[in-house]
mmCIF file of C-alpha atoms in Angstrom:
data_model
loop_
_atom_site.group_PDB
_atom_site.id
_atom_site.type_symbol
_atom_site.label_atom_id
_atom_site.label_comp_id
_atom_site.label_asym_id
_atom_site.label_seq_id
_atom_site.Cartn_x
_atom_site.Cartn_y
_atom_site.Cartn_z
ATOM 1 C CA MET A 1 33.785 -17.473 -2.644
ATOM 2 C CA ASP A 2 35.463 -20.881 -2.825
ATOM 3 C CA ALA A 3 37.806 -22.043 -5.572
ATOM 4 C CA SER A 4 35.177 -24.186 -7.281
ATOM 5 C CA ALA A 5 32.927 -21.134 -7.659
ATOM 6 C CA ASN A 6 35.834 -19.080 -9.021
ATOM 7 C CA ASP A 7 36.568 -21.790 -11.591
ATOM 8 C CA ALA A 8 32.957 -22.296 -12.672
ATOM 9 C CA TRP A 9 33.657 -20.556 -15.985
ATOM 10 C CA LYS A 10 35.979 -23.425 -16.965
ATOM 11 C CA ALA A 11 32.957 -25.713 -17.377
ATOM 12 C CA CYS A 12 31.469 -23.416 -20.026
ATOM 13 C CA ARG A 13 31.348 -24.193 -23.740
ATOM 14 C CA VAL A 14 33.215 -22.220 -26.390
ATOM 15 C CA LEU A 15 32.588 -22.378 -30.140
ATOM 16 C CA ILE A 16 35.408 -21.266 -32.446
ATOM 17 C CA VAL A 17 34.272 -20.340 -35.969
ATOM 18 C CA ASP A 18 37.164 -19.840 -38.418
ATOM 19 C CA ASP A 19 37.810 -21.088 -41.939
ATOM 20 C CA VAL A 20 41.557 -21.496 -41.317
ATOM 21 C CA GLU A 21 42.400 -24.816 -39.689
ATOM 22 C CA HIS A 22 45.626 -23.519 -38.133
ATOM 23 C CA ASN A 23 43.755 -20.680 -36.435
ATOM 24 C CA ARG A 24 41.160 -23.061 -35.049
ATOM 25 C CA ALA A 25 43.810 -25.397 -33.668
ATOM 26 C CA MET A 26 45.873 -22.599 -32.128
ATOM 27 C CA LEU A 27 42.868 -20.977 -30.422
ATOM 28 C CA GLY A 28 41.550 -24.320 -29.212
ATOM 29 C CA MET A 29 44.915 -25.261 -27.707
ATOM 30 C CA THR A 30 45.134 -21.865 -25.973
ATOM 31 C CA LEU A 31 41.709 -22.265 -24.381
ATOM 32 C CA GLN A 32 42.263 -25.860 -23.353
ATOM 33 C CA ARG A 33 45.554 -24.999 -21.661
ATOM 34 C CA ALA A 34 43.661 -22.294 -19.746
ATOM 35 C CA GLY A 35 41.252 -24.925 -18.428
ATOM 36 C CA LEU A 36 38.407 -24.759 -20.950
ATOM 37 C CA LYS A 37 37.909 -28.368 -22.027
ATOM 38 C CA ASP A 38 34.570 -28.084 -23.838
ATOM 39 C CA VAL A 39 35.561 -26.438 -27.139
ATOM 40 C CA ALA A 40 33.903 -27.032 -30.515
ATOM 41 C CA TYR A 41 34.764 -25.813 -34.016
ATOM 42 C CA ALA A 42 33.035 -24.632 -37.187
ATOM 43 C CA VAL A 43 34.536 -23.719 -40.568
ATOM 44 C CA ASP A 44 32.171 -20.895 -41.642
ATOM 45 C CA GLY A 45 29.040 -19.054 -40.605
ATOM 46 C CA GLN A 46 26.628 -21.644 -41.941
ATOM 47 C CA ASP A 47 28.457 -24.438 -40.182
ATOM 48 C CA GLY A 48 28.611 -22.257 -37.069
ATOM 49 C CA LEU A 49 24.830 -21.800 -36.949
ATOM 50 C CA ALA A 50 24.357 -25.546 -37.176
ATOM 51 C CA MET A 51 26.921 -26.134 -34.404
ATOM 52 C CA ILE A 52 25.194 -23.625 -32.136
ATOM 53 C CA ARG A 53 21.946 -25.601 -32.302
ATOM 54 C CA GLN A 54 23.837 -28.800 -31.538
ATOM 55 C CA PHE A 55 26.571 -27.617 -29.157
ATOM 56 C CA ARG A 56 24.790 -24.739 -27.339
ATOM 57 C CA PRO A 57 27.930 -22.718 -26.565
ATOM 58 C CA ASP A 58 28.258 -20.078 -23.854
ATOM 59 C CA VAL A 59 30.434 -17.825 -26.029
ATOM 60 C CA VAL A 60 31.370 -17.709 -29.715
ATOM 61 C CA LEU A 61 34.816 -16.698 -31.000
ATOM 62 C CA LEU A 62 33.957 -15.654 -34.559
ATOM 63 C CA ASP A 63 36.141 -14.811 -37.551
ATOM 64 C CA VAL A 64 34.823 -12.023 -39.795
ATOM 65 C CA GLN A 65 36.026 -12.987 -43.275
ATOM 66 C CA MET A 66 34.951 -16.511 -44.233
ATOM 67 C CA PRO A 67 33.515 -18.184 -47.347
ATOM 68 C CA THR A 68 29.881 -19.361 -47.708
ATOM 69 C CA MET A 69 28.679 -17.121 -44.846
ATOM 70 C CA ASP A 70 30.891 -14.539 -43.191
ATOM 71 C CA GLY A 71 30.954 -13.736 -39.498
ATOM 72 C CA LEU A 72 28.883 -10.566 -39.810
ATOM 73 C CA GLU A 73 25.941 -12.406 -41.371
ATOM 74 C CA MET A 74 26.187 -15.236 -38.844
ATOM 75 C CA CYS A 75 26.107 -12.751 -35.971
ATOM 76 C CA ARG A 76 23.096 -10.923 -37.432
ATOM 77 C CA ARG A 77 21.216 -14.223 -37.608
ATOM 78 C CA LEU A 78 22.113 -15.017 -34.016
ATOM 79 C CA ARG A 79 20.727 -11.681 -32.903
ATOM 80 C CA ASP A 80 17.507 -12.233 -34.851
ATOM 81 C CA ASP A 81 16.857 -15.486 -32.979
ATOM 82 C CA PRO A 82 15.475 -14.955 -29.421
ATOM 83 C CA ALA A 83 17.262 -18.125 -28.302
ATOM 84 C CA THR A 84 20.689 -16.671 -29.145
ATOM 85 C CA ALA A 85 20.040 -12.931 -28.994
ATOM 86 C CA GLU A 86 22.082 -12.581 -25.788
ATOM 87 C CA LEU A 87 24.838 -15.072 -26.670
ATOM 88 C CA PRO A 88 28.260 -13.362 -26.342
ATOM 89 C CA VAL A 89 30.031 -13.086 -29.697
ATOM 90 C CA ILE A 90 33.689 -12.050 -29.820
ATOM 91 C CA PHE A 91 34.826 -11.134 -33.302
ATOM 92 C CA GLN A 92 38.397 -11.873 -34.352
ATOM 93 C CA THR A 93 39.401 -9.749 -37.283
ATOM 94 C CA ALA A 94 42.411 -8.502 -39.216
ATOM 95 C CA LEU A 95 40.409 -5.446 -40.275
ATOM 96 C CA SER A 96 41.752 -2.325 -38.622
ATOM 97 C CA GLY A 97 39.684 0.500 -40.110
ATOM 98 C CA ASP A 98 37.029 2.207 -38.025
ATOM 99 C CA ASP A 99 34.278 1.368 -40.517
ATOM 100 C CA GLU A 100 35.093 -2.324 -40.362
ATOM 101 C CA ARG A 101 35.138 -2.329 -36.564
ATOM 102 C CA VAL A 102 31.845 -0.469 -36.428
ATOM 103 C CA ALA A 103 30.376 -3.049 -38.818
ATOM 104 C CA CYS A 104 31.208 -5.793 -36.308
ATOM 105 C CA PHE A 105 29.346 -4.056 -33.523
ATOM 106 C CA ASP A 106 26.456 -3.104 -35.816
ATOM 107 C CA ALA A 107 26.073 -6.784 -36.640
ATOM 108 C CA GLY A 108 25.605 -7.472 -32.916
ATOM 109 C CA GLY A 109 29.115 -8.303 -31.770
ATOM 110 C CA THR A 110 29.761 -8.231 -28.050
ATOM 111 C CA ASP A 111 33.518 -7.711 -28.193
ATOM 112 C CA MET A 112 36.463 -7.838 -30.583
ATOM 113 C CA VAL A 113 40.068 -9.003 -30.741
ATOM 114 C CA SER A 114 42.495 -8.111 -33.520
ATOM 115 C CA LYS A 115 44.615 -10.433 -35.595
ATOM 116 C CA PRO A 116 47.329 -11.514 -35.207
ATOM 117 C CA ILE A 117 45.782 -13.012 -32.093
ATOM 118 C CA ASN A 118 47.318 -12.265 -28.706
ATOM 119 C CA ARG A 119 46.664 -15.432 -26.725
ATOM 120 C CA ARG A 120 46.584 -13.741 -23.352
ATOM 121 C CA GLU A 121 44.139 -11.130 -24.605
ATOM 122 C CA VAL A 122 41.819 -13.734 -26.137
ATOM 123 C CA PHE A 123 41.843 -15.757 -22.935
ATOM 124 C CA ALA A 124 41.158 -12.688 -20.768
ATOM 125 C CA ARG A 125 38.250 -11.518 -22.910
ATOM 126 C CA ILE A 126 36.666 -14.956 -23.114
ATOM 127 C CA ARG A 127 36.987 -15.448 -19.368
ATOM 128 C CA ASN A 128 35.463 -12.029 -18.731
ATOM 129 C CA HIS A 129 32.411 -12.757 -20.886
ATOM 130 C CA LEU A 130 31.954 -16.250 -19.465
ATOM 131 C CA GLU A 131 32.034 -14.959 -15.900
ATOM 132 C CA LYS A 132 29.482 -12.298 -16.812
ATOM 133 C CA ARG A 133 27.276 -14.918 -18.450
ATOM 134 C CA LEU A 134 27.412 -17.116 -15.361
ATOM 135 C CA LEU A 135 26.536 -14.145 -13.178
ATOM 136 C CA ILE A 136 23.569 -13.309 -15.409
ATOM 137 C CA ARG A 137 22.408 -16.922 -15.170
ATOM 138 C CA GLU A 138 22.583 -16.767 -11.383
ATOM 139 C CA LEU A 139 20.625 -13.525 -11.361
ATOM 140 C CA ASP A 140 18.014 -14.975 -13.719
ATOM 141 C CA ALA A 141 17.673 -18.044 -11.515
ATOM 142 C CA TYR A 142 17.310 -15.816 -8.466
ATOM 143 C CA ARG A 143 14.645 -13.699 -10.179
ATOM 144 C CA ARG A 144 12.735 -16.814 -11.201
ATOM 145 C CA ARG A 145 12.906 -18.142 -7.667
ATOM 146 C CA VAL A 146 11.704 -14.840 -6.217
ATOM 147 C CA ALA A 147 8.913 -14.638 -8.803
ATOM 148 C CA GLN A 148 7.823 -18.162 -7.903
ATOM 149 C CA GLU A 149 7.829 -17.365 -4.193
ATOM 150 C CA LEU A 150 5.869 -14.155 -4.786
ATOM 151 C CA ALA A 151 3.338 -16.053 -6.893
ATOM 152 C CA GLN A 152 2.916 -18.552 -4.062
ATOM 153 C CA ALA A 153 2.560 -15.697 -1.577
ATOM 154 C CA ARG A 154 -0.059 -14.039 -3.792
ATOM 155 C CA ALA A 155 -2.019 -17.287 -3.986
ATOM 156 C CA LEU A 156 -1.797 -17.654 -0.212
ATOM 157 C CA GLN A 157 -2.917 -14.084 0.323
ATOM 158 C CA ILE A 158 -5.842 -14.378 -2.089
ATOM 159 C CA GLY A 159 -6.861 -17.613 -0.379
ATOM 160 C CA LEU A 160 -7.353 -15.752 2.897
ATOM 161 C CA SER A 161 -10.321 -13.835 1.486
ATOM 162 C CA PRO A 162 -13.802 -15.314 1.956
ATOM 163 C CA SER A 163 -14.820 -17.676 -0.805
ATOM 164 C CA ARG A 164 -17.731 -16.903 -3.058
ATOM 165 C CA ARG A 165 -19.606 -19.784 -1.414
ATOM 166 C CA GLU A 166 -19.186 -18.222 2.026
ATOM 167 C CA ILE A 167 -20.335 -14.846 0.734
ATOM 168 C CA ASP A 168 -23.339 -16.379 -1.049
ATOM 169 C CA ALA A 169 -24.434 -18.112 2.162
ATOM 170 C CA ILE A 170 -24.281 -14.873 4.158
ATOM 171 C CA GLU A 171 -26.077 -12.953 1.408
ATOM 172 C CA ALA A 172 -28.883 -15.484 1.364
ATOM 173 C CA ARG A 173 -29.275 -15.558 5.163
ATOM 174 C CA LEU A 174 -29.125 -11.806 5.770
ATOM 175 C CA GLY A 175 -30.584 -10.496 2.526
ATOM 176 C CA LEU A 176 -27.437 -8.582 1.638
ATOM 177 C CA SER A 177 -25.576 -7.971 -1.609
ATOM 178 C CA ILE A 178 -21.815 -8.301 -1.077
ATOM 179 C CA SER A 179 -19.178 -7.652 -3.738
ATOM 180 C CA ALA A 180 -15.445 -7.755 -3.127
ATOM 181 C CA ALA A 181 -12.281 -7.126 -5.112
ATOM 182 C CA PHE A 182 -8.820 -8.083 -3.904
ATOM 183 C CA ASP A 183 -5.718 -7.635 -6.034
ATOM 184 C CA PRO A 184 -2.329 -8.130 -4.358
ATOM 185 C CA SER A 185 0.404 -5.873 -5.671
ATOM 186 C CA SER A 186 3.193 -7.234 -7.860
ATOM 187 C CA GLU A 187 5.461 -7.296 -4.804
ATOM 188 C CA VAL A 188 2.737 -8.751 -2.555
ATOM 189 C CA GLY A 189 1.772 -6.715 0.478
ATOM 190 C CA GLY A 190 -0.048 -7.380 3.709
ATOM 191 C CA ASP A 191 -3.711 -6.630 2.974
ATOM 192 C CA LEU A 192 -6.390 -8.986 4.172
ATOM 193 C CA TRP A 193 -10.120 -8.948 4.682
ATOM 194 C CA THR A 194 -12.518 -11.467 6.146
ATOM 195 C CA ILE A 195 -16.079 -11.772 7.432
ATOM 196 C CA PHE A 196 -17.730 -13.504 10.379
ATOM 197 C CA ASP A 197 -21.320 -14.696 10.461
ATOM 198 C CA LEU A 198 -22.203 -13.687 14.023
ATOM 199 C CA GLY A 199 -25.632 -15.278 14.058
ATOM 200 C CA GLU A 200 -29.063 -13.653 14.245
ATOM 201 C CA ARG A 201 -28.836 -10.762 11.749
ATOM 202 C CA ARG A 202 -25.279 -9.670 12.436
ATOM 203 C CA LEU A 203 -22.164 -9.689 10.309
ATOM 204 C CA GLY A 204 -18.580 -9.016 11.426
ATOM 205 C CA LEU A 205 -16.181 -7.481 8.908
ATOM 206 C CA PHE A 206 -12.407 -7.215 9.456
ATOM 207 C CA VAL A 207 -9.972 -5.432 7.129
ATOM 208 C CA ALA A 208 -6.255 -4.896 7.785
ATOM 209 C CA ASP A 209 -3.107 -3.745 6.035
ATOM 210 C CA LEU A 210 0.277 -4.813 7.400
ATOM 211 C CA THR A 211 3.396 -2.837 6.517
ATOM 212 C CA GLY A 212 5.933 -4.259 4.134
ATOM 213 C CA HIS A 213 5.879 -6.286 0.942
ATOM 214 C CA GLY A 214 6.919 -9.720 -0.187
ATOM 215 C CA VAL A 215 6.608 -13.161 1.307
ATOM 216 C CA GLY A 216 7.162 -11.885 4.855
ATOM 217 C CA ALA A 217 4.193 -9.503 4.659
ATOM 218 C CA ALA A 218 1.988 -12.257 3.240
ATOM 219 C CA MET A 219 2.992 -14.591 6.080
ATOM 220 C CA HIS A 220 2.134 -11.949 8.681
ATOM 221 C CA ALA A 221 -1.239 -11.501 6.983
ATOM 222 C CA PHE A 222 -1.788 -15.250 7.225
ATOM 223 C CA ARG A 223 -0.986 -15.202 10.947
ATOM 224 C CA LEU A 224 -3.286 -12.244 11.544
ATOM 225 C CA HIS A 225 -6.073 -14.000 9.669
ATOM 226 C CA THR A 226 -5.612 -17.065 11.882
ATOM 227 C CA LEU A 227 -5.682 -14.923 15.033
ATOM 228 C CA ALA A 228 -8.830 -13.136 13.900
ATOM 229 C CA HIS A 229 -10.733 -16.322 13.165
ATOM 230 C CA GLY A 230 -9.512 -17.873 16.399
ATOM 231 C CA SER A 231 -11.027 -15.082 18.508
ATOM 232 C CA ASP A 232 -14.029 -16.001 20.643
ATOM 233 C CA ALA A 233 -17.583 -14.876 19.905
ATOM 234 C CA ALA A 234 -17.637 -12.184 22.601
ATOM 235 C CA LEU A 235 -14.647 -10.412 21.028
ATOM 236 C CA LYS A 236 -16.148 -10.619 17.572
ATOM 237 C CA ASP A 237 -19.264 -8.828 18.848
ATOM 238 C CA ASP A 238 -17.264 -5.955 20.404
ATOM 239 C CA PRO A 239 -15.221 -3.946 17.830
ATOM 240 C CA ALA A 240 -13.020 -2.120 20.369
ATOM 241 C CA ALA A 241 -12.256 -5.309 22.298
ATOM 242 C CA PHE A 242 -11.548 -7.160 19.056
ATOM 243 C CA LEU A 243 -8.982 -4.579 17.878
ATOM 244 C CA SER A 244 -7.406 -4.436 21.339
ATOM 245 C CA HIS A 245 -6.967 -8.195 21.243
ATOM 246 C CA MET A 246 -5.484 -8.091 17.723
ATOM 247 C CA ASN A 247 -3.145 -5.306 18.817
ATOM 248 C CA ARG A 248 -1.772 -7.262 21.775
ATOM 249 C CA GLN A 249 -1.273 -10.333 19.615
ATOM 250 C CA LEU A 250 0.554 -8.396 16.910
ATOM 251 C CA CYS A 251 2.776 -6.623 19.423
ATOM 252 C CA ALA A 252 4.127 -10.043 20.343
ATOM 253 C CA LEU A 253 4.273 -11.221 16.745
ATOM 254 C CA LEU A 254 5.588 -8.435 14.515
ATOM 255 C CA PRO A 255 9.207 -7.237 14.525
ATOM 256 C CA ARG A 256 9.820 -3.816 16.026
ATOM 257 C CA GLY A 257 8.928 -1.040 13.618
ATOM 258 C CA GLN A 258 6.279 -3.028 11.743
ATOM 259 C CA PHE A 259 2.600 -2.344 12.288
ATOM 260 C CA ALA A 260 -0.854 -2.713 10.776
ATOM 261 C CA THR A 261 -3.811 -0.484 10.080
ATOM 262 C CA ALA A 262 -7.199 -2.089 10.566
ATOM 263 C CA ARG A 263 -10.934 -1.708 11.041
ATOM 264 C CA TYR A 264 -13.458 -4.047 12.586
ATOM 265 C CA ALA A 265 -17.161 -3.462 12.122
ATOM 266 C CA VAL A 266 -20.361 -5.238 13.137
ATOM 267 C CA LEU A 267 -23.303 -4.772 10.797
ATOM 268 C CA ASP A 268 -26.450 -5.353 12.897
ATOM 269 C CA LEU A 269 -29.606 -5.581 10.817
ATOM 270 C CA ASP A 270 -31.807 -6.101 13.912
ATOM 271 C CA ALA A 271 -30.609 -2.976 15.734
ATOM 272 C CA TRP A 272 -30.149 -1.284 12.328
ATOM 273 C CA THR A 273 -26.704 -0.032 13.322
ATOM 274 C CA LEU A 274 -23.097 -0.253 12.299
ATOM 275 C CA ARG A 275 -20.661 -0.508 15.227
ATOM 276 C CA PHE A 276 -16.981 -0.122 14.397
ATOM 277 C CA ALA A 277 -13.503 0.567 15.760
ATOM 278 C CA SER A 278 -10.628 1.936 13.701
ATOM 279 C CA ALA A 279 -6.848 1.714 13.660
ATOM 280 C CA GLY A 280 -5.841 4.179 10.995
ATOM 281 C CA VAL A 281 -7.425 2.733 7.842
ATOM 282 C CA PRO A 282 -9.120 4.984 5.271
ATOM 283 C CA GLY A 283 -12.640 5.905 6.312
ATOM 284 C CA PRO A 284 -15.285 3.879 4.451
ATOM 285 C CA PHE A 285 -18.397 5.481 3.015
ATOM 286 C CA LEU A 286 -21.809 4.733 4.541
ATOM 287 C CA GLY A 287 -24.760 6.112 2.636
ATOM 288 C CA ASP A 288 -27.775 5.790 0.391
ATOM 289 C CA ALA A 289 -28.956 7.265 -2.882
ATOM 290 C CA SER A 290 -29.049 10.772 -1.393
ATOM 291 C CA GLY A 291 -25.411 10.834 -0.251
ATOM 292 C CA ALA A 292 -22.870 9.305 2.105
ATOM 293 C CA GLN A 293 -20.764 10.046 5.143
ATOM 294 C CA GLN A 294 -17.148 9.018 5.548
ATOM 295 C CA LEU A 295 -16.666 7.162 8.801
ATOM 296 C CA ASP A 296 -14.045 8.094 11.363
ATOM 297 C CA THR A 297 -10.506 6.829 10.772
ATOM 298 C CA ARG A 298 -9.049 7.644 14.188
ATOM 299 C CA GLY A 299 -7.262 4.954 16.168
ATOM 300 C CA LYS A 300 -3.677 3.924 16.840
ATOM 301 C CA PHE A 301 -2.018 1.513 14.471
ATOM 302 C CA LEU A 302 -1.885 -2.087 15.639
ATOM 303 C CA SER A 303 1.443 -3.282 17.080
ATOM 304 C CA VAL A 304 2.638 0.170 18.153
ATOM 305 C CA SER A 305 1.979 -0.400 21.870
ATOM 306 C CA PRO A 306 0.255 -3.224 23.768
ATOM 307 C CA ARG A 307 -1.467 -0.540 25.864
ATOM 308 C CA SER A 308 -3.214 1.110 22.913
ATOM 309 C CA ALA A 309 -6.935 1.538 23.483
ATOM 310 C CA TYR A 310 -9.689 1.571 20.871
ATOM 311 C CA GLU A 311 -13.176 3.035 20.841
ATOM 312 C CA THR A 312 -16.363 1.509 19.487
ATOM 313 C CA GLN A 313 -18.443 3.995 17.544
ATOM 314 C CA GLU A 314 -22.021 3.456 16.415
ATOM 315 C CA VAL A 315 -23.993 4.907 13.511
ATOM 316 C CA ALA A 316 -27.500 4.201 12.264
ATOM 317 C CA LEU A 317 -27.898 2.358 8.998
ATOM 318 C CA PRO A 318 -29.757 4.262 6.278
ATOM 319 C CA ASP A 319 -32.681 2.560 4.566
ATOM 320 C CA GLN A 320 -31.704 0.913 1.306
ATOM 321 C CA GLY A 321 -28.150 1.852 2.135
ATOM 322 C CA HIS A 322 -24.669 0.719 1.308
ATOM 323 C CA LEU A 323 -21.212 0.471 2.860
ATOM 324 C CA PHE A 324 -18.123 0.943 0.675
ATOM 325 C CA ILE A 325 -14.820 -0.112 2.277
ATOM 326 C CA TYR A 326 -11.491 0.265 0.464
ATOM 327 C CA SER A 327 -7.756 0.179 1.120
ATOM 328 C CA ASP A 328 -5.503 3.213 0.725
ATOM 329 C CA ALA A 329 -4.218 1.787 -2.570
ATOM 330 C CA LEU A 330 -7.426 3.167 -4.101
ATOM 331 C CA SER A 331 -7.268 6.677 -2.655
ATOM 332 C CA ASP A 332 -3.483 6.852 -3.177
ATOM 333 C CA ALA A 333 -3.705 5.778 -6.826
ATOM 334 C CA GLU A 334 -2.078 8.213 -9.251
ATOM 335 C CA SER A 335 -3.468 9.333 -12.569
ATOM 336 C CA PRO A 336 -1.246 9.345 -15.681
ATOM 337 C CA GLU A 337 -0.879 13.106 -15.110
ATOM 338 C CA GLY A 338 0.461 12.491 -11.586
ATOM 339 C CA GLY A 339 -2.573 13.567 -9.571
ATOM 340 C CA ARG A 340 -3.784 11.566 -6.568
ATOM 341 C CA VAL A 341 -7.330 10.164 -6.563
ATOM 342 C CA GLY A 342 -7.929 10.998 -2.898
ATOM 343 C CA GLU A 343 -11.043 10.365 -0.820
ATOM 344 C CA SER A 344 -13.055 12.813 -2.912
ATOM 345 C CA GLY A 345 -12.269 10.845 -6.072
ATOM 346 C CA VAL A 346 -13.264 7.579 -4.402
ATOM 347 C CA ASP A 347 -16.530 9.172 -3.245
ATOM 348 C CA ALA A 348 -17.234 10.359 -6.789
ATOM 349 C CA TRP A 349 -16.806 6.804 -8.083
ATOM 350 C CA ARG A 350 -19.109 5.580 -5.308
ATOM 351 C CA ALA A 351 -21.810 8.056 -6.239
ATOM 352 C CA ASP A 352 -21.570 7.202 -9.942
ATOM 353 C CA ALA A 353 -21.822 3.486 -9.149
ATOM 354 C CA LEU A 354 -25.260 3.915 -7.581
ATOM 355 C CA ALA A 355 -26.744 4.129 -11.068
ATOM 356 C CA GLU A 356 -25.763 0.472 -11.563
ATOM 357 C CA PRO A 357 -27.587 -2.628 -10.272
ATOM 358 C CA ARG A 358 -26.345 -3.667 -6.822
ATOM 359 C CA SER A 359 -24.298 -6.567 -8.106
ATOM 360 C CA GLU A 360 -22.462 -4.277 -10.565
ATOM 361 C CA ARG A 361 -21.620 -1.319 -8.334
ATOM 362 C CA LEU A 362 -18.172 -2.418 -7.222
ATOM 363 C CA ALA A 363 -17.400 -3.591 -10.752
ATOM 364 C CA HIS A 364 -18.244 -0.059 -11.924
ATOM 365 C CA VAL A 365 -15.627 1.372 -9.546
ATOM 366 C CA MET A 366 -13.018 -1.156 -10.675
ATOM 367 C CA ARG A 367 -13.689 -0.309 -14.317
ATOM 368 C CA ALA A 368 -13.143 3.355 -13.522
ATOM 369 C CA VAL A 369 -9.762 2.444 -12.022
ATOM 370 C CA GLU A 370 -8.765 0.347 -15.027
ATOM 371 C CA GLU A 371 -10.013 2.748 -17.683
ATOM 372 C CA GLY A 372 -8.353 5.682 -15.932
ATOM 373 C CA GLY A 373 -4.921 4.095 -16.352
ATOM 374 C CA LEU A 374 -4.218 4.655 -12.660
ATOM 375 C CA ARG A 375 -0.900 3.685 -11.102
ATOM 376 C CA ILE A 376 -1.492 1.462 -8.064
ATOM 377 C CA VAL A 377 1.551 0.295 -6.121
ATOM 378 C CA ASP A 378 -0.022 -1.508 -3.166
ATOM 379 C CA ASP A 379 -2.556 -4.233 -2.478
ATOM 380 C CA LEU A 380 -6.020 -3.159 -3.549
ATOM 381 C CA THR A 381 -8.958 -4.227 -1.393
ATOM 382 C CA ALA A 382 -12.511 -3.020 -1.961
ATOM 383 C CA ILE A 383 -15.791 -4.285 -0.489
ATOM 384 C CA TRP A 384 -19.286 -3.065 -1.294
ATOM 385 C CA ILE A 385 -22.325 -4.133 0.783
ATOM 386 C CA ASP A 386 -25.949 -3.186 -0.015
ATOM 387 C CA TRP A 387 -29.046 -3.768 2.098
ATOM 388 C CA SER A 388 -32.697 -2.800 2.067
#
């Protein structure tokens, strides 16, 4: 750290509140000789409160016994005001009894020096509290900056999902009902989902979850989204080939040790089939009013090896059926009692949701999550598709 950073505390403001003019002058001279040039004065607690609004000090050196309003009352009022609740207050007092000292801290004092004042001690304590205050300011600024960056990353991540207009167009063309929920975690993860209108009566659906959290994970999700949409039509019609292509691209893109789970599926309403390839994501549920099967989850994670191979599986679509796809944030959610929801819990929500109109089924599941007070620590993605 350079000298200017070490001396940053000297630019801080100090307010001295004391009814004795000699004390004010002596303390002010001590601080100014130490390098603190911005020092203001008040003669009692009432005057001190007014000076704080005007001067906005970084620390207050406060006498206890003063007329009009003593230091204890002034400090209590500072602590009652959110704007000054954290302002360091160093009491200076001639009181030596334990009860009197306790009273200072009960009033909200940060520290204390005893009269007669030791100049070196006063200087050391003030410097200590100013340096702490500057450090807290730096940490607050850093937290605000991180929060802003995470908010931007969340907005970016949410923007990757298909818009309601895109979904409406596909619903109208294929006669589907599509509902989706996407809620990035507070730290922002690497979930993404997207759809491709493959023409005729076919729909491509890609879901992925990249490891990690924060802005970096969101940026990798953005890159993966770009790669997926940039793939040619032949790849988008072949689930195994599509995942193989994504895997090779991510192997060249992601740092060593990072990977992604994924699934790509083609819903074909002409052939009445669902063709899919998996890379370790939770198995979605495919079913109808009579029940559902959980689809296979097998498949190597993306970005583990460029030679990883994937298999396209095919299942028949049930009449008046549905497909419920979700991220592991849902099955890994914890109840207030500490139990894990698991795939069986997700399936129970799915079954209960069938009593709702199609457009409300996913909302029913999300209400169950919210009303259950579940703890979810990762991005939550859920997609529900109905057909007839």
